[in-house]
Tab-separated table of C-alpha atoms in Angstrom:
chain	number	residue	atom	x	y	z
A	1	MET	CA	0.486	-0.006	-0.125
A	2	ARG	CA	1.430	3.011	-0.826
A	3	ASP	CA	1.692	5.834	1.363
A	4	LEU	CA	0.450	9.292	1.004
A	5	GLN	CA	2.483	12.202	-0.465
A	6	LEU	CA	0.362	15.334	0.591
A	7	GLU	CA	0.650	18.715	0.282
A	8	ILE	CA	0.223	19.876	3.489
A	9	ASN	CA	-1.952	22.843	3.836
A	10	PHE	CA	-2.187	23.048	8.173
A	11	ALA	CA	-2.373	26.206	9.909
A	12	LYS	CA	0.908	28.437	10.359
A	13	HIS	CA	-0.343	28.653	13.908
A	14	GLY	CA	-0.033	24.679	14.188
A	15	ASN	CA	-1.863	22.216	15.819
A	16	ARG	CA	-4.268	23.526	18.978
A	17	PHE	CA	-5.500	20.213	19.651
A	18	ARG	CA	-2.364	18.544	19.803
A	19	ASP	CA	-0.930	21.514	21.941
A	20	ALA	CA	-4.158	20.891	24.845
A	21	LEU	CA	-3.378	17.169	24.766
A	22	ASN	CA	0.336	17.668	25.296
A	23	ARG	CA	-0.391	20.380	27.716
A	24	GLY	CA	-2.375	18.450	29.968
A	25	GLU	CA	-5.634	20.422	29.575
A	26	PHE	CA	-9.102	18.607	29.798
A	27	VAL	CA	-10.506	18.790	26.108
A	28	LEU	CA	-14.126	18.075	25.201
A	29	LEU	CA	-15.324	17.016	21.516
A	30	ILE	CA	-18.506	17.474	20.685
A	31	GLU	CA	-19.552	14.811	18.110
A	32	ASN	CA	-21.388	15.784	14.877
A	33	ALA	CA	-22.383	13.221	12.396
A	34	SER	CA	-22.022	14.367	8.382
A	35	PRO	CA	-25.041	15.104	7.078
A	36	GLY	CA	-27.119	13.172	4.217
A	37	ARG	CA	-26.512	13.652	0.922
A	38	ASP	CA	-30.136	14.610	0.208
A	39	ASN	CA	-29.532	17.411	2.086
A	40	ASP	CA	-28.875	20.820	1.066
A	41	PRO	CA	-25.214	21.578	1.316
A	42	ALA	CA	-25.199	25.405	1.637
A	43	ALA	CA	-28.204	24.878	4.787
A	44	SER	CA	-25.927	22.022	6.052
A	45	ALA	CA	-22.630	24.665	6.067
A	46	GLU	CA	-25.070	27.005	8.085
A	47	ARG	CA	-25.709	24.334	10.647
A	48	LEU	CA	-21.929	22.847	11.297
A	49	ALA	CA	-21.291	26.947	11.114
A	50	ALA	CA	-23.519	27.874	13.890
A	51	LEU	CA	-22.879	24.315	15.716
A	52	GLU	CA	-18.928	25.663	15.503
A	53	SER	CA	-19.728	28.980	16.895
A	54	ALA	CA	-21.793	27.843	19.929
A	55	VAL	CA	-19.190	25.369	20.575
A	56	LEU	CA	-16.133	27.674	20.248
A	57	GLY	CA	-17.600	30.140	22.622
A	58	ILE	CA	-18.227	27.734	25.570
A	59	GLU	CA	-16.583	28.700	28.443
A	60	GLY	CA	-14.939	26.791	31.554
A	61	VAL	CA	-13.539	23.830	29.295
A	62	ASN	CA	-11.253	23.225	25.958
A	63	ALA	CA	-14.368	22.407	23.378
A	64	ALA	CA	-14.018	21.812	19.533
A	65	LEU	CA	-16.129	19.192	17.294
A	66	ALA	CA	-15.343	16.091	16.263
A	67	ILE	CA	-17.019	14.936	12.801
A	68	THR	CA	-17.975	11.322	12.253
A	69	ASP	CA	-17.882	9.480	9.277
A	70	ARG	CA	-20.499	6.880	7.970
A	71	TYR	CA	-21.519	6.125	11.374
A	72	HIS	CA	-24.435	4.136	11.745
A	73	ASN	CA	-25.687	5.703	7.996
A	74	LEU	CA	-23.762	5.572	4.616
A	75	ASP	CA	-25.345	7.862	2.426
A	76	VAL	CA	-23.729	11.123	3.686
A	77	TRP	CA	-20.961	13.411	2.749
A	78	ARG	CA	-17.919	12.201	3.867
A	79	ALA	CA	-16.064	13.843	6.696
A	80	ALA	CA	-13.429	15.316	5.055
A	81	GLU	CA	-15.558	17.273	2.861
A	82	TYR	CA	-18.207	18.250	5.292
A	83	ALA	CA	-15.546	19.757	7.196
A	84	SER	CA	-14.131	21.928	4.646
A	85	ALA	CA	-17.045	24.258	5.470
A	86	LEU	CA	-15.465	24.623	9.214
A	87	SER	CA	-14.138	28.198	9.444
A	88	PRO	CA	-10.373	28.030	7.968
A	89	GLU	CA	-8.870	30.074	11.199
A	90	ASN	CA	-10.132	27.127	13.391
A	91	ARG	CA	-10.049	23.766	12.105
A	92	ASP	CA	-6.736	22.774	13.792
A	93	ARG	CA	-9.054	22.730	16.980
A	94	HIS	CA	-11.683	20.278	15.609
A	95	VAL	CA	-10.985	16.170	14.858
A	96	ILE	CA	-12.381	14.378	11.773
A	97	TYR	CA	-12.911	10.646	11.368
A	98	LEU	CA	-12.006	8.703	8.359
A	99	SER	CA	-14.149	5.544	7.632
A	100	GLY	CA	-12.909	2.679	5.888
A	101	ARG	CA	-16.246	1.105	4.744
A	102	ASP	CA	-16.819	1.500	1.765
A	103	THR	CA	-13.894	2.916	1.007
A	104	THR	CA	-10.838	1.931	-1.261
A	105	PRO	CA	-7.380	2.703	-0.553
A	106	GLU	CA	-7.419	5.228	-3.334
A	107	GLU	CA	-10.544	6.736	-1.874
A	108	VAL	CA	-8.532	7.063	1.417
A	109	HIS	CA	-5.954	8.525	-0.564
A	110	ASN	CA	-8.445	10.967	-2.019
A	111	LEU	CA	-10.226	12.041	1.392
A	112	ALA	CA	-6.958	12.697	3.048
A	113	THR	CA	-6.096	15.047	0.146
A	114	ILE	CA	-9.092	16.367	0.985
A	115	ALA	CA	-8.484	17.002	4.560
A	116	ALA	CA	-4.762	18.236	4.293
A	117	ASN	CA	-5.405	20.775	1.860
A	118	ALA	CA	-8.760	22.251	3.706
A	119	GLY	CA	-6.068	22.346	6.979
A	120	ASN	CA	-7.890	19.452	8.914
A	121	CYS	CA	-4.934	17.633	10.649
A	122	ASN	CA	-6.528	15.652	13.525
A	123	ILE	CA	-8.075	12.485	11.608
A	124	VAL	CA	-9.258	9.573	13.597
A	125	PRO	CA	-9.587	6.530	11.166
A	126	VAL	CA	-12.079	3.833	11.797
A	127	THR	CA	-12.967	0.508	9.652
A	128	GLY	CA	-16.645	1.147	10.245
A	129	SER	CA	-19.064	-0.711	11.388
A	130	ALA	CA	-22.005	-2.682	9.951
A	131	VAL	CA	-25.302	-0.616	10.028
A	132	PRO	CA	-28.906	-2.154	11.118
A	133	GLY	CA	-30.284	-4.958	8.413
A	134	ASP	CA	-26.404	-5.701	7.580
A	135	THR	CA	-25.984	-9.253	7.105
A	136	VAL	CA	-22.490	-11.561	6.766
A	137	ARG	CA	-22.963	-11.622	3.152
A	138	ASP	CA	-24.017	-7.703	2.489
A	139	CYS	CA	-20.744	-7.298	4.436
A	140	ARG	CA	-18.462	-9.840	2.268
A	141	ARG	CA	-19.653	-7.568	-1.100
A	142	ARG	CA	-18.494	-4.692	0.621
A	143	THR	CA	-14.883	-2.754	0.795
A	144	PHE	CA	-13.434	-2.229	4.408
A	145	THR	CA	-10.152	-0.728	4.265
A	146	GLU	CA	-8.958	-1.200	8.597
A	147	SER	CA	-8.512	1.111	10.453
A	148	VAL	CA	-4.928	-0.277	10.902
A	149	GLU	CA	-4.053	0.027	7.196
A	150	ILE	CA	-5.531	3.575	7.113
A	151	LEU	CA	-2.953	4.884	9.749
A	152	ARG	CA	-0.028	3.430	8.235
A	153	MET	CA	-0.576	5.348	4.788
A	154	LEU	CA	-1.261	8.457	6.824
A	155	GLY	CA	1.756	8.254	8.792
A	156	ASN	CA	2.254	10.257	12.058
A	157	GLY	CA	2.707	14.042	11.584
A	158	THR	CA	5.569	15.546	13.631
A	159	GLY	CA	6.246	19.548	14.294
A	160	ASP	CA	3.822	21.537	12.547
A	161	VAL	CA	3.921	19.071	9.756
A	162	GLY	CA	1.438	16.281	9.157
A	163	PHE	CA	-1.674	14.449	10.326
A	164	PHE	CA	-2.578	14.040	13.783
A	165	THR	CA	-3.873	10.798	14.430
A	166	GLY	CA	-5.784	9.066	16.386
A	167	ALA	CA	-6.880	5.499	17.256
A	168	THR	CA	-10.322	3.345	18.698
A	169	VAL	CA	-10.896	0.821	21.040
A	170	ASN	CA	-13.456	-0.632	22.448
A	171	PRO	CA	-12.587	-1.487	26.181
A	172	PHE	CA	-15.844	-2.618	27.456
A	173	GLN	CA	-15.080	-6.114	26.326
A	174	TYR	CA	-16.311	-9.083	29.070
A	175	THR	CA	-14.322	-12.162	28.019
A	176	PRO	CA	-10.320	-12.594	28.316
A	177	TYR	CA	-9.744	-13.094	24.207
A	178	THR	CA	-12.065	-10.317	23.298
A	179	LEU	CA	-9.976	-7.500	25.507
A	180	MET	CA	-7.324	-8.540	24.690
A	181	GLY	CA	-7.920	-8.423	21.055
A	182	GLN	CA	-9.022	-5.024	21.254
A	183	TYR	CA	-6.127	-4.252	23.778
A	184	PHE	CA	-3.219	-5.733	21.047
A	185	LYS	CA	-4.841	-4.229	18.081
A	186	LEU	CA	-4.811	-0.684	19.967
A	187	VAL	CA	-1.051	-0.946	20.253
A	188	LYS	CA	-0.740	-2.067	16.629
A	189	LYS	CA	-2.534	1.104	16.109
A	190	ILE	CA	-0.439	3.089	18.330
A	191	ASN	CA	2.840	1.473	16.313
A	192	SER	CA	1.210	2.428	13.038
A	193	GLY	CA	1.541	6.072	13.962
A	194	ALA	CA	-1.742	7.019	15.970
A	195	SER	CA	-0.981	9.570	18.985
A	196	PHE	CA	-3.952	9.680	21.101
A	197	ILE	CA	-6.846	6.863	21.863
A	198	VAL	CA	-10.874	7.301	21.460
A	199	THR	CA	-12.981	4.893	23.176
A	200	GLN	CA	-15.915	3.252	22.179
A	201	ALA	CA	-18.595	4.414	24.258
A	202	GLY	CA	-19.662	2.642	27.521
A	203	TRP	CA	-20.780	3.021	30.978
A	204	ASP	CA	-18.915	0.958	32.527
A	205	MET	CA	-15.653	2.793	34.489
A	206	LEU	CA	-13.898	0.174	35.764
A	207	LYS	CA	-13.271	-0.790	31.936
A	208	LEU	CA	-12.603	3.099	31.602
A	209	GLN	CA	-9.792	2.704	34.104
A	210	SER	CA	-8.473	-1.023	33.080
A	211	LEU	CA	-7.275	0.595	29.544
A	212	ARG	CA	-5.765	3.378	31.672
A	213	TRP	CA	-4.003	1.146	34.131
A	214	TYR	CA	-2.709	-1.316	31.461
A	215	PHE	CA	-1.207	1.294	29.256
A	216	ILE	CA	0.357	2.555	32.504
A	217	GLY	CA	1.657	-0.823	33.197
A	218	ARG	CA	3.728	-0.786	29.760
A	219	SER	CA	4.797	2.564	30.212
A	220	LEU	CA	2.487	3.703	27.267
A	221	PHE	CA	2.003	7.183	27.737
A	222	TYR	CA	-0.452	8.419	25.591
A	223	PRO	CA	-3.782	10.972	25.896
A	224	MET	CA	-7.149	8.700	25.942
A	225	ILE	CA	-10.179	10.806	25.508
A	226	ALA	CA	-13.473	8.763	26.366
A	227	ARG	CA	-16.542	8.716	24.040
A	228	LEU	CA	-19.739	9.375	26.595
A	229	VAL	CA	-23.407	9.637	25.178
A	230	LEU	CA	-26.171	11.753	26.276
A	231	LEU	CA	-29.048	10.076	25.692
A	232	THR	CA	-32.804	10.630	24.577
A	233	PRO	CA	-35.843	8.696	24.622
A	234	ASP	CA	-34.993	7.437	21.083
A	235	LYS	CA	-31.644	6.490	21.388
A	236	VAL	CA	-32.261	4.832	24.720
A	237	GLU	CA	-34.575	2.264	23.021
A	238	ARG	CA	-32.083	2.068	19.852
A	239	ILE	CA	-29.452	0.642	22.455
A	240	LEU	CA	-31.867	-1.476	23.857
A	241	ALA	CA	-32.879	-2.950	20.613
A	242	GLY	CA	-28.728	-3.590	19.902
A	243	GLU	CA	-28.649	-1.027	17.181
A	244	TYR	CA	-25.082	0.371	18.062
A	245	PRO	CA	-22.529	-2.202	17.414
A	246	GLY	CA	-20.229	-2.693	20.229
A	247	ILE	CA	-22.616	-0.661	23.177
A	248	ASN	CA	-22.745	-3.544	25.458
A	249	ILE	CA	-25.051	-2.627	28.793
A	250	SER	CA	-25.777	-4.432	31.712
A	251	SER	CA	-29.493	-6.208	33.117
A	252	ASP	CA	-29.360	-3.953	35.888
A	253	PHE	CA	-28.549	-0.933	33.749
A	254	ARG	CA	-31.028	-2.029	31.574
A	255	LYS	CA	-33.716	-1.682	34.022
A	256	ILE	CA	-32.356	1.709	34.989
A	257	LEU	CA	-32.864	2.887	31.293
A	258	GLU	CA	-36.299	0.966	30.727
A	259	LYS	CA	-37.563	3.006	34.213
A	260	GLU	CA	-36.149	6.637	33.160
A	261	LEU	CA	-38.127	5.811	29.663
A	262	HIS	CA	-41.072	6.673	31.785
A	263	TYR	CA	-40.101	9.790	33.592
A	264	SER	CA	-41.121	13.277	32.495
A	265	VAL	CA	-38.920	15.105	29.334
A	266	ASN	CA	-37.792	17.297	32.173
A	267	GLN	CA	-37.089	14.146	34.702
A	268	PHE	CA	-35.415	11.948	31.691
A	269	GLU	CA	-33.333	15.221	31.026
A	270	ALA	CA	-31.963	15.629	34.206
A	271	ALA	CA	-30.775	12.130	34.900
A	272	GLN	CA	-28.591	11.792	31.805
A	273	LEU	CA	-27.227	15.366	32.399
A	274	ARG	CA	-26.523	14.093	36.075
A	275	ARG	CA	-25.145	10.621	34.669
A	276	LEU	CA	-23.094	12.400	32.179
A	277	GLU	CA	-21.356	14.887	34.778
A	278	LEU	CA	-20.167	12.155	36.896
A	279	GLN	CA	-18.914	10.096	33.599
A	280	ALA	CA	-16.962	13.351	33.037
A	281	ALA	CA	-15.693	14.259	35.914
A	282	GLY	CA	-14.555	10.851	36.803
A	283	CYS	CA	-12.959	10.497	33.377
A	284	ARG	CA	-10.383	13.016	34.485
A	285	LEU	CA	-9.659	11.738	37.882
A	286	LEU	CA	-8.923	8.276	36.196
A	287	GLY	CA	-6.396	10.291	34.163
A	288	TYR	CA	-8.409	10.650	30.787
A	289	SER	CA	-7.219	13.676	28.223
A	290	GLY	CA	-11.108	14.517	27.544
A	291	ILE	CA	-14.071	13.204	26.546
A	292	GLN	CA	-16.126	13.102	23.240
A	293	LEU	CA	-20.138	13.406	23.837
A	294	ALA	CA	-22.368	12.141	21.378
A	295	GLY	CA	-25.880	13.092	21.689
A	296	ALA	CA	-25.575	16.770	21.715
A	297	GLU	CA	-25.593	18.103	17.788
A	298	LEU	CA	-28.431	20.935	18.376
A	299	PRO	CA	-26.382	24.294	19.129
A	300	GLY	CA	-28.466	24.684	22.400
A	301	ARG	CA	-28.177	21.422	23.894
A	302	ALA	CA	-24.386	21.505	23.163
A	303	LYS	CA	-24.288	24.398	25.727
A	304	ILE	CA	-26.208	23.074	28.191
A	305	ALA	CA	-24.559	20.007	28.250
A	306	ALA	CA	-21.004	21.550	28.142
A	307	GLU	CA	-21.686	24.125	30.991
A	308	ARG	CA	-22.909	21.013	33.281
A	309	ILE	CA	-19.568	19.020	32.506
A	310	ALA	CA	-17.588	22.149	32.722
A	311	GLY	CA	-19.421	22.705	36.337
A	312	ALA	CA	-19.038	18.992	37.351
A	313	LEU	CA	-15.204	19.632	36.807
A	314	ARG	CA	-15.134	22.496	39.372
A	315	GLU	CA	-17.452	20.449	41.560
A	316	PHE	CA	-15.106	16.890	41.717
A	317	THR	CA	-11.857	18.095	42.762
A	318	SER	CA	-11.011	14.595	44.343
A	319	PHE	CA	-11.179	11.010	43.405
A	320	GLU	CA	-12.827	10.331	47.189
A	321	GLN	CA	-15.324	12.775	46.616
A	322	TRP	CA	-16.083	11.741	43.001
A	323	ILE	CA	-16.542	8.034	44.250
A	324	GLU	CA	-18.746	8.626	46.986
A	325	GLU	CA	-21.307	10.453	44.510
A	326	TYR	CA	-20.589	8.295	41.959
A	327	ASN	CA	-21.569	4.905	44.236
A	328	SER	CA	-24.108	6.922	45.311
A	329	TYR	CA	-25.953	7.522	42.407
A	330	LEU	CA	-25.814	4.357	40.685
A	331	ALA	CA	-26.358	2.542	43.901
A	332	GLN	CA	-24.100	0.121	43.251
A	333	THR	CA	-25.288	-0.649	39.737
A	334	GLU	CA	-23.497	-4.337	38.183
A	335	MET	CA	-22.241	-2.776	34.869
A	336	ALA	CA	-20.901	-6.087	33.769
A	337	PRO	CA	-23.140	-7.881	31.138
A	338	TYR	CA	-23.202	-11.232	32.871
A	339	ASP	CA	-22.164	-12.961	35.393
A	340	SER	CA	-18.318	-14.187	35.666
A	341	SER	CA	-17.431	-10.924	33.097
A	342	PHE	CA	-14.126	-10.616	33.131
A	343	TYR	CA	-11.615	-7.715	34.828
A	344	LEU	CA	-8.074	-7.438	33.973
A	345	TYR	CA	-7.268	-6.056	37.250
A	346	ASP	CA	-8.688	-5.974	41.062
A	347	CYS	CA	-9.367	-2.990	43.235
A	348	MET	CA	-10.203	-0.961	40.456
A	349	LEU	CA	-12.102	2.199	41.475
A	350	ARG	CA	-10.519	2.562	44.714
A	351	ARG	CA	-8.226	4.765	43.755
A	352	PRO	CA	-7.362	6.600	40.333
A	353	TYR	CA	-3.931	5.384	39.975
A	354	PRO	CA	-1.636	2.339	40.919
A	355	GLU	CA	0.281	2.994	44.076
A	356	LYS	CA	3.295	1.565	45.206
A	357	GLY	CA	3.546	-0.663	41.984
A	358	MET	CA	1.034	-1.601	38.861
A	359	PRO	CA	-0.832	-4.544	40.617
A	360	GLU	CA	-0.631	-7.982	38.323
A	361	PRO	CA	-3.349	-7.991	35.954
A	362	HIS	CA	-5.671	-11.081	36.129
A	363	ASP	CA	-4.382	-14.398	34.736
A	364	ILE	CA	-6.374	-15.373	31.386
A	365	GLY	CA	-6.685	-18.975	32.667
A	366	GLU	CA	-5.813	-22.180	30.768
A	367	PRO	CA	-6.536	-21.523	26.872
A	368	LYS	CA	-9.822	-22.264	26.256
A	369	ILE	CA	-9.385	-24.591	23.459
A	370	SER	CA	-10.819	-28.093	22.374
A	371	GLY	CA	-8.823	-31.145	21.493
A	372	GLY	CA	-10.319	-30.960	17.471
A	373	GLU	CA	-8.948	-27.437	17.255
A	374	LYS	CA	-5.202	-28.422	18.359
A	375	PHE	CA	-5.275	-31.318	16.019
A	376	GLY	CA	-6.448	-28.844	13.556
A	377	PHE	CA	-3.767	-26.569	14.237
A	378	LEU	CA	-1.117	-28.660	14.337
A	379	LEU	CA	-2.475	-29.804	10.903
A	380	ARG	CA	-2.387	-26.448	9.398
A	381	ARG	CA	1.244	-25.556	11.064
A	382	PHE	CA	2.791	-29.124	9.370
A	383	LEU	CA	1.050	-28.376	6.348
A	384	PHE	CA	0.964	-24.246	5.564
A	385	ALA	CA	4.010	-23.345	7.715
A	386	HIS	CA	5.237	-21.313	4.706
A	387	ALA	CA	2.066	-20.341	2.677
A	388	ASP	CA	2.808	-16.969	3.410
A	389	ARG	CA	5.922	-17.134	1.210
A	390	GLN	CA	4.273	-19.186	-1.637
A	391	ARG	CA	1.632	-18.453	-4.240
A	392	ALA	CA	-1.639	-17.858	-2.813
A	393	ALA	CA	-3.152	-20.501	-5.019
A	394	ASN	CA	-1.196	-23.436	-3.971
A	395	GLY	CA	-2.632	-26.141	-2.216
A	396	ARG	CA	-5.884	-24.364	-2.261
A	397	LEU	CA	-8.383	-26.821	-1.696
A	398	LEU	CA	-6.163	-28.389	1.491
A	399	LYS	CA	-6.721	-24.809	2.716
A	400	LYS	CA	-10.517	-24.860	2.151
A	401	LEU	CA	-11.071	-28.146	3.838
A	402	LEU	CA	-9.013	-27.583	6.360
A	403	ALA	CA	-9.668	-23.686	7.225
A	404	GLY	CA	-12.344	-22.684	5.495
A	405	CYS	CA	-10.292	-20.388	3.246
A	406	ARG	CA	-11.755	-17.970	0.904
A	407	THR	CA	-10.082	-16.804	-2.006
A	408	CYS	CA	-8.047	-13.897	-1.420
A	409	ALA	CA	-4.666	-12.834	-3.446
A	410	ARG	CA	-2.238	-13.475	-0.737
A	411	CYS	CA	-1.971	-16.203	1.863
A	412	ARG	CA	-1.712	-14.911	5.526
A	413	LEU	CA	-2.120	-18.438	7.435
A	414	PRO	CA	1.238	-18.591	9.068
A	415	LEU	CA	0.862	-14.999	10.815
A	416	THR	CA	-2.830	-15.792	11.876
A	417	GLN	CA	-2.444	-18.664	13.795
A	418	PHE	CA	-3.399	-20.645	10.542
A	419	VAL	CA	-7.321	-19.049	10.869
A	420	CYS	CA	-8.627	-17.700	8.101
A	421	THR	CA	-9.270	-13.796	8.628
A	422	GLU	CA	-10.982	-13.828	5.312
A	423	ASN	CA	-13.504	-15.367	7.549
A	424	CYS	CA	-14.464	-12.201	9.244
A	425	PRO	CA	-17.233	-10.619	7.488
A	426	LYS	CA	-15.388	-7.843	7.109
A	427	ARG	CA	-12.299	-8.966	6.095
A	428	LEU	CA	-9.950	-7.776	8.635
A	429	SER	CA	-6.658	-9.293	9.600
A	430	ASN	CA	-4.754	-7.036	12.365
A	431	GLY	CA	-7.752	-7.582	15.121
A	432	PRO	CA	-11.504	-7.553	15.979
A	433	CYS	CA	-13.190	-4.555	14.717
A	434	GLY	CA	-14.987	-2.166	17.658
A	435	GLY	CA	-18.290	-4.167	17.174
A	436	VAL	CA	-17.478	-7.472	18.647
A	437	ARG	CA	-20.367	-8.706	21.387
A	438	PRO	CA	-19.856	-8.703	24.669
A	439	ARG	CA	-19.121	-12.551	24.828
A	440	GLY	CA	-16.711	-12.610	21.732
A	441	GLU	CA	-19.293	-13.205	19.272
A	442	CYS	CA	-18.895	-11.573	16.013
A	443	GLU	CA	-21.540	-8.427	16.069
A	444	LEU	CA	-23.090	-9.778	12.985
A	445	GLY	CA	-24.283	-13.468	14.054
A	446	GLY	CA	-22.401	-16.597	12.875
A	447	GLY	CA	-20.591	-17.779	16.114
A	448	GLU	CA	-16.858	-16.699	17.392
A	449	CYS	CA	-15.178	-13.746	15.997
A	450	VAL	CA	-12.360	-14.708	14.000
A	451	HIS	CA	-9.650	-12.309	16.120
A	452	SER	CA	-11.241	-13.819	19.334
A	453	ARG	CA	-10.544	-17.368	17.925
A	454	ILE	CA	-6.846	-16.545	17.264
A	455	VAL	CA	-6.261	-14.695	20.305
A	456	ARG	CA	-7.349	-18.309	21.882
A	457	MET	CA	-4.750	-20.485	19.502
A	458	ALA	CA	-2.408	-17.697	20.342
A	459	HIS	CA	-2.449	-18.508	24.020
A	460	TRP	CA	-2.277	-21.729	23.664
A	461	SER	CA	0.362	-21.625	21.402
A	462	GLY	CA	2.556	-19.215	23.675
A	463	THR	CA	2.504	-16.825	21.123
A	464	LEU	CA	-0.069	-14.065	22.589
A	465	GLN	CA	2.425	-11.284	23.064
A	466	LYS	CA	3.491	-11.668	19.459
A	467	LEU	CA	0.230	-10.818	17.802
A	468	GLU	CA	0.516	-6.881	18.432
A	469	ASP	CA	4.339	-7.261	16.615
A	470	ILE	CA	2.376	-8.660	13.123
A	471	PHE	CA	1.128	-7.132	10.435
A	472	PRO	CA	-0.491	-9.620	8.280
A	473	GLY	CA	-1.838	-7.054	5.643
A	474	SER	CA	-4.433	-7.497	3.131
A	475	GLY	CA	-5.591	-10.391	1.340
A	476	ARG	CA	-6.954	-8.147	-1.695
A	477	GLU	CA	-4.699	-7.710	-4.770
A	478	GLY	CA	-2.280	-5.142	-4.335
A	479	ILE	CA	-2.757	-3.624	-0.808
């Protein structure tokens, strides 16, 4: 895959978003989705200008915009195009997303060129999620350019020249294999040039702290931004219906949300704002560098939410003060989606940072692998040990029979625990997407996530830690 050679047109004053993170200033990104292509472009630009003006005028917290790309809707303007309507003098303050869904590497190059020429220097690549109604067959027909590939294309900017890129991760995973799959892929993204991290949305503060501790324990110090959601009744119903891949909720929290749906409009809004205040203040006290807020797309709603967040940052000045109020408000609500959910550390949410050295992470236990899987792995390793250095067509029938292989331009079996990653509906090779279900199932159904299986096999074969260092690449021709 070719690297990007772009004529960068970034602002002369550098990158104020990056500088704020480097100073340790807590940032608030108000999320805004790019509009549908059936919207009038001039009217959409006016609405964006109004939102930008309101957000940049917020006092008490460093606020800017995060413009998402093809999130939950496909027939929309690309974020790189839409962001060209931002005020030129402030584009270095905002963040734009770049989705790999239905986007070829050449189209990635073109969108990056648009962003660079407009001076939009802060980019978060994402692979792209399934949308309601998608099937496994639908996804197989589509192109997904993986976020790791996009990061490697964009490179990591230094000084005042180049993109300042971020990486996404879903820390709200509850089996050892799905959680470690997310962590390993995140490290790959960091090694591919990402300089800051944005989490998937969720409400389990233990998981947010676990991610921080994992990175501290590995001496990886990168700014982290937690994605939070200001809920509306419509959004609650869609989350409860499972329409947002990767957003996992517990039965306890589901009961709370179902109860709040019966509140009056004002009571419902007050409950959401108080929960948001506690989450935002908790994120700062746990060491997060900021939050990205979804659900506040209108200028008035964004201003109200930002004022409440700024107030919470002033209200809670110590971890002890915050955790007392947080526990009181949630009344010990269990946020794990099922019994025996896996957490990497003990004693979390008892102190903000590890004291007297890092606690030992939990052992992920004995490898959960059947005798048949062991035999199959050993047989595939014997037969296909050098398949990545041979023509992909070599032994294709045996590969199909023993590894479920699908026709691709380049075989990577020795790099992926002899599990064919073409069986992932999105054909991802570097690790799981953020839509994995809590128990490790593919977001589209059909059984275990391919990458959860790869982590299981690596655990059994004693090569678990090597997963983050392997970049299998795409199986598509020329990538």
